[in-house]
Short mmCIF file of C-alpha atoms in Angstrom, two decimals:
data_model
loop_
_atom_site.label_atom_id
_atom_site.label_comp_id
_atom_site.label_asym_id
_atom_site.label_seq_id
_atom_site.Cartn_x
_atom_site.Cartn_y
_atom_site.Cartn_z
CA UNK A 599 145.18 71.07 169.73
CA UNK A 600 142.93 72.10 166.83
CA UNK A 601 143.22 75.77 167.83
CA UNK A 602 147.02 75.53 167.77
CA UNK A 603 146.94 73.87 164.34
CA UNK A 604 144.74 76.66 162.99
CA UNK A 605 147.27 79.21 164.23
CA UNK A 606 150.16 77.30 162.66
CA UNK A 607 148.58 76.74 159.24
CA UNK A 608 149.00 80.29 157.87
CA UNK A 609 152.73 80.22 158.68
CA UNK A 610 153.04 76.87 156.89
CA UNK A 611 151.58 78.50 153.78
CA UNK A 612 153.99 81.39 154.14
CA UNK A 613 157.04 79.12 154.36
CA UNK A 614 155.80 77.19 151.33
CA UNK A 615 155.44 80.38 149.29
CA UNK A 616 158.92 81.52 150.35
CA UNK A 617 160.47 78.23 149.24
CA UNK A 618 158.52 78.07 145.99
CA UNK A 619 159.54 81.64 145.12
CA UNK A 620 163.18 80.53 144.97
CA UNK A 621 162.31 78.20 142.08
CA UNK A 622 159.29 79.88 140.48
CA UNK A 623 158.39 83.35 141.78
CA UNK A 624 155.37 83.64 139.47
CA UNK A 625 153.97 80.29 140.59
CA UNK A 626 154.43 81.32 144.23
CA UNK A 627 152.53 84.55 143.57
CA UNK A 628 149.71 82.71 141.80
CA UNK A 629 149.30 80.25 144.68
CA UNK A 630 149.48 83.06 147.25
CA UNK A 631 146.71 84.89 145.40
CA UNK A 632 144.40 81.88 145.28
CA UNK A 633 144.93 81.15 148.96
CA UNK A 634 144.11 84.82 149.62
CA UNK A 635 140.85 84.46 147.65
CA UNK A 636 139.81 81.11 149.13
CA UNK A 637 136.54 81.29 151.09
CA UNK A 638 136.47 79.05 154.17
CA UNK A 639 133.07 79.84 155.63
CA UNK A 640 129.90 81.74 154.82
CA UNK A 641 127.79 78.87 153.49
CA UNK A 642 124.17 78.66 154.63
CA UNK A 643 123.92 77.23 158.16
CA UNK A 644 120.98 75.12 159.37
CA UNK A 645 119.55 78.00 161.41
CA UNK A 646 119.68 80.28 158.34
CA UNK A 647 118.06 77.92 155.84
CA UNK A 648 114.36 78.55 156.53
CA UNK A 649 114.72 82.33 156.41
CA UNK A 650 116.65 82.33 153.14
CA UNK A 651 114.69 79.58 151.39
CA UNK A 652 111.44 81.50 151.59
CA UNK A 653 112.99 84.47 149.76
CA UNK A 654 114.78 82.63 146.93
CA UNK A 655 113.75 84.01 143.56
CA UNK A 656 116.17 82.52 141.05
CA UNK A 657 119.81 82.71 140.06
CA UNK A 658 122.10 84.77 137.87
CA UNK A 659 125.18 83.55 136.01
CA UNK A 660 128.34 85.62 136.44
CA UNK A 661 131.79 84.63 135.16
CA UNK A 662 130.93 80.93 135.29
CA UNK A 663 129.33 81.16 138.75
CA UNK A 664 125.70 80.50 139.58
CA UNK A 665 124.67 83.12 142.14
CA UNK A 666 121.60 82.74 144.33
CA UNK A 667 119.31 85.77 144.37
CA UNK A 668 116.63 86.75 146.88
CA UNK A 669 113.68 89.12 146.88
CA UNK A 670 111.29 90.61 149.41
CA UNK A 671 108.88 92.35 147.00
CA UNK A 672 107.01 95.54 147.80
CA UNK A 673 105.82 98.77 146.22
CA UNK A 674 108.49 101.41 146.88
CA UNK A 675 111.99 101.90 145.50
CA UNK A 676 114.35 98.95 145.12
CA UNK A 677 117.21 98.40 147.57
CA UNK A 678 120.13 96.08 146.77
CA UNK A 679 121.95 94.50 149.74
CA UNK A 680 125.58 93.33 149.37
CA UNK A 681 127.08 91.26 152.22
CA UNK A 682 130.70 90.96 153.32
CA UNK A 683 133.48 88.34 153.24
CA UNK A 684 132.60 84.88 154.59
CA UNK A 685 129.00 85.89 155.18
CA UNK A 686 125.75 85.57 153.21
CA UNK A 687 122.39 87.27 152.74
CA UNK A 688 121.17 86.08 156.16
CA UNK A 689 123.33 88.78 157.77
CA UNK A 690 120.80 91.37 156.56
CA UNK A 691 117.78 89.92 158.38
CA UNK A 692 117.46 92.78 160.90
CA UNK A 693 117.80 95.51 158.30
CA UNK A 694 115.44 93.65 155.96
CA UNK A 695 112.76 93.76 158.67
CA UNK A 696 113.18 97.55 158.92
CA UNK A 697 113.16 98.02 155.17
CA UNK A 698 110.00 95.92 154.85
CA UNK A 699 108.29 98.05 157.50
CA UNK A 700 109.07 101.04 155.28
CA UNK A 701 107.66 99.16 152.25
CA UNK A 702 110.89 99.04 150.20
CA UNK A 703 111.35 96.47 147.45
CA UNK A 704 114.41 94.46 148.53
CA UNK A 705 116.79 92.33 146.45
CA UNK A 706 120.01 90.59 147.46
CA UNK A 707 122.36 87.82 146.36
CA UNK A 708 125.02 85.53 147.76
CA UNK A 709 128.53 86.30 146.52
CA UNK A 710 130.49 83.62 144.65
CA UNK A 711 131.56 80.88 147.11
CA UNK A 712 129.11 82.19 149.74
CA UNK A 713 125.64 81.15 150.86
CA UNK A 714 123.95 79.08 148.17
CA UNK A 715 126.16 80.40 145.34
CA UNK A 716 128.73 78.26 143.53
CA UNK A 717 132.50 78.50 143.68
CA UNK A 718 135.38 78.37 146.14
CA UNK A 719 137.08 81.72 145.58
CA UNK A 720 136.12 85.38 145.65
CA UNK A 721 137.93 88.54 144.62
CA UNK A 722 136.53 92.04 144.56
CA UNK A 723 136.34 92.57 140.77
CA UNK A 724 134.41 89.29 140.50
CA UNK A 725 132.06 90.45 143.26
CA UNK A 726 131.62 93.73 141.40
CA UNK A 727 130.55 91.80 138.31
CA UNK A 728 127.83 90.19 140.44
CA UNK A 729 126.73 93.58 141.75
CA UNK A 730 126.59 94.98 138.22
CA UNK A 731 124.50 92.04 137.02
CA UNK A 732 122.01 92.69 139.85
CA UNK A 733 121.90 96.42 139.07
CA UNK A 734 121.24 95.76 135.40
CA UNK A 735 118.52 93.24 136.24
CA UNK A 736 116.68 95.11 139.00
CA UNK A 737 117.62 98.79 138.59
CA UNK A 738 117.96 99.54 142.33
CA UNK A 739 117.79 103.13 143.51
CA UNK A 740 119.70 102.38 146.72
CA UNK A 741 122.76 100.21 147.41
CA UNK A 742 123.83 99.00 150.86
CA UNK A 743 127.05 97.09 151.49
CA UNK A 744 128.73 95.71 154.59
CA UNK A 745 132.52 95.35 154.90
CA UNK A 746 133.87 93.91 151.63
CA UNK A 747 130.41 94.50 150.18
CA UNK A 748 130.78 98.24 150.78
CA UNK A 749 134.23 98.30 149.23
CA UNK A 750 132.80 96.44 146.24
CA UNK A 751 130.08 99.08 145.84
CA UNK A 752 132.69 101.85 145.79
CA UNK A 753 134.68 100.04 143.10
CA UNK A 754 131.57 99.25 141.07
CA UNK A 755 130.43 102.87 141.09
CA UNK A 756 133.93 103.96 140.02
CA UNK A 757 133.70 101.60 137.05
CA UNK A 758 130.08 102.07 135.98
CA UNK A 759 128.29 105.16 137.43
CA UNK A 760 124.90 103.44 137.11
CA UNK A 761 122.12 105.93 136.34
CA UNK A 762 119.47 104.14 138.43
CA UNK A 763 121.48 104.47 141.65
CA UNK A 764 120.92 107.60 143.74
CA UNK A 765 122.20 106.67 147.21
CA UNK A 766 124.84 104.31 148.62
CA UNK A 767 125.47 103.08 152.16
CA UNK A 768 128.67 101.41 153.39
CA UNK A 769 128.94 99.78 156.81
CA UNK A 770 132.30 98.95 158.42
CA UNK A 771 134.06 98.84 155.06
CA UNK A 772 137.81 98.81 154.38
CA UNK A 773 139.32 101.26 151.92
CA UNK A 774 142.93 100.50 151.01
CA UNK A 775 143.80 97.18 149.36
CA UNK A 776 147.46 97.60 150.31
CA UNK A 777 146.43 97.50 153.99
CA UNK A 778 144.59 94.23 153.40
CA UNK A 779 147.67 92.88 151.65
CA UNK A 780 149.87 94.06 154.54
CA UNK A 781 147.70 92.04 156.93
CA UNK A 782 147.85 88.98 154.67
CA UNK A 783 151.65 89.14 154.49
CA UNK A 784 151.93 89.52 158.26
CA UNK A 785 149.49 86.66 158.90
CA UNK A 786 151.33 84.22 156.63
CA UNK A 787 154.80 85.69 157.19
CA UNK A 788 155.88 85.41 153.57
CA UNK A 789 158.85 87.48 152.45
CA UNK A 790 159.04 90.66 150.38
CA UNK A 791 160.02 88.74 147.26
CA UNK A 792 156.69 86.90 147.36
CA UNK A 793 154.90 90.18 148.10
CA UNK A 794 156.52 91.86 145.09
CA UNK A 795 155.53 88.99 142.80
CA UNK A 796 152.01 88.92 144.26
CA UNK A 797 151.57 92.61 143.51
CA UNK A 798 152.82 92.03 139.96
CA UNK A 799 150.29 89.19 139.61
CA UNK A 800 147.47 91.51 140.71
CA UNK A 801 148.56 94.18 138.22
CA UNK A 802 148.73 91.68 135.37
CA UNK A 803 145.39 90.08 136.28
CA UNK A 804 143.31 93.18 136.99
CA UNK A 805 145.14 96.12 135.43
CA UNK A 806 145.73 98.14 138.60
CA UNK A 807 148.36 98.22 141.33
CA UNK A 808 147.66 97.31 144.94
CA UNK A 809 148.01 100.99 145.90
CA UNK A 810 145.64 102.13 143.15
CA UNK A 811 142.86 99.90 144.43
CA UNK A 812 141.50 102.30 147.02
CA UNK A 813 137.96 103.25 148.02
CA UNK A 814 139.16 106.72 149.03
CA UNK A 815 140.51 107.12 145.49
CA UNK A 816 137.29 105.77 143.98
CA UNK A 817 135.27 108.19 146.12
CA UNK A 818 136.75 111.25 144.41
CA UNK A 819 134.56 110.77 141.35
CA UNK A 820 131.50 109.41 143.18
CA UNK A 821 128.57 111.77 142.58
CA UNK A 822 125.96 109.74 144.46
CA UNK A 823 124.71 110.62 147.93
CA UNK A 824 126.42 108.45 150.50
CA UNK A 825 126.18 107.31 154.10
CA UNK A 826 129.18 105.75 155.81
CA UNK A 827 128.86 104.02 159.18
CA UNK A 828 131.89 102.74 161.06
CA UNK A 829 132.67 101.81 164.64
CA UNK A 830 135.79 103.25 166.22
CA UNK A 831 136.60 99.87 167.81
CA UNK A 832 136.09 97.80 164.65
CA UNK A 833 138.70 95.03 164.82
CA UNK A 834 138.31 93.80 161.23
CA UNK A 835 138.10 96.95 159.10
CA UNK A 836 140.05 99.98 160.39
CA UNK A 837 137.98 103.00 161.39
CA UNK A 838 140.28 105.34 159.50
CA UNK A 839 139.16 103.66 156.26
CA UNK A 840 135.74 105.32 156.34
CA UNK A 841 137.29 108.58 157.52
CA UNK A 842 139.47 108.59 154.42
CA UNK A 843 136.57 107.76 152.09
CA UNK A 844 134.36 110.45 153.63
CA UNK A 845 137.12 113.05 153.17
CA UNK A 846 137.10 112.38 149.41
CA UNK A 847 133.36 111.77 148.86
CA UNK A 848 131.69 115.17 148.56
CA UNK A 849 128.14 113.88 148.85
CA UNK A 850 128.68 111.68 151.89
CA UNK A 851 127.57 111.70 155.52
CA UNK A 852 129.76 109.94 158.09
CA UNK A 853 128.33 108.40 161.27
CA UNK A 854 130.88 107.15 163.78
CA UNK A 855 129.93 104.78 166.60
CA UNK A 856 131.78 103.28 169.54
CA UNK A 857 131.33 99.78 170.93
CA UNK A 858 129.02 98.36 168.25
CA UNK A 859 131.64 96.14 166.63
CA UNK A 860 132.12 95.23 162.99
CA UNK A 861 128.71 93.77 162.12
CA UNK A 862 126.59 96.72 163.33
CA UNK A 863 123.27 94.87 163.40
CA UNK A 864 121.82 97.17 166.10
CA UNK A 865 118.30 98.55 165.68
CA UNK A 866 119.28 102.21 165.88
CA UNK A 867 121.90 101.68 163.16
CA UNK A 868 119.25 100.20 160.88
CA UNK A 869 116.93 103.10 161.73
CA UNK A 870 119.63 105.55 160.64
CA UNK A 871 120.02 103.72 157.34
CA UNK A 872 116.29 103.75 156.63
CA UNK A 873 116.08 107.44 157.57
CA UNK A 874 118.89 108.21 155.11
CA UNK A 875 117.04 106.44 152.31
CA UNK A 876 113.79 108.28 153.09
CA UNK A 877 115.21 111.81 153.32
#
């Protein structure tokens, strides 16, 4: 019963947006955007608490949000880890172990509305503000992002070109915002009128169109060295996304895998990441 209700709920939202758009298209677009940005999971679970609590090292304030930061101090260069949608810093535990073996200084944070951080909503420009605050505070030489985290790194570099950063790694990351919006429209089944108003809302709010928000476009001016990892069978972020980014990013290496899934926690994947940072 609960499973059926969960399947029905997105369509209920879509019908509501369609009806509201007849009366107030702008209000329908605003509500559709905030539903899109609403985070439903990714808070710290009981089995994650002990691991994360021992690494807490303070908070940063970003756009009215209090973001939890973490550190695993050491002597070598600083690495910043940026998790994906509906996740938290715990997802990096396997890679953190490898990075600690190599003596890297590691910092991370929970995105707004994730982990121990405050809030209920997340959008990519807001996440980028969090990334930039961490870069300005810690001056990392290396950035590693998974899924939405990787897309956020590409956008952040496009906006800031931080001098401290030399290498970037993205893992299973999407590229084109219009594809994400296509999926959202299909999931909720709202009509093209709502879609048009939603795109206008995004343009007014952030200053770019849905089509302009593209990691492959951002990659054209990225001068950092990059490593992209993506599984051919990734069901959450399309494989062609990293192919497109690699084609535009002159300083990038692309590693394709098959059968590892979206998370890519495997030991040999983490070894490849550490090797890229070392060499």
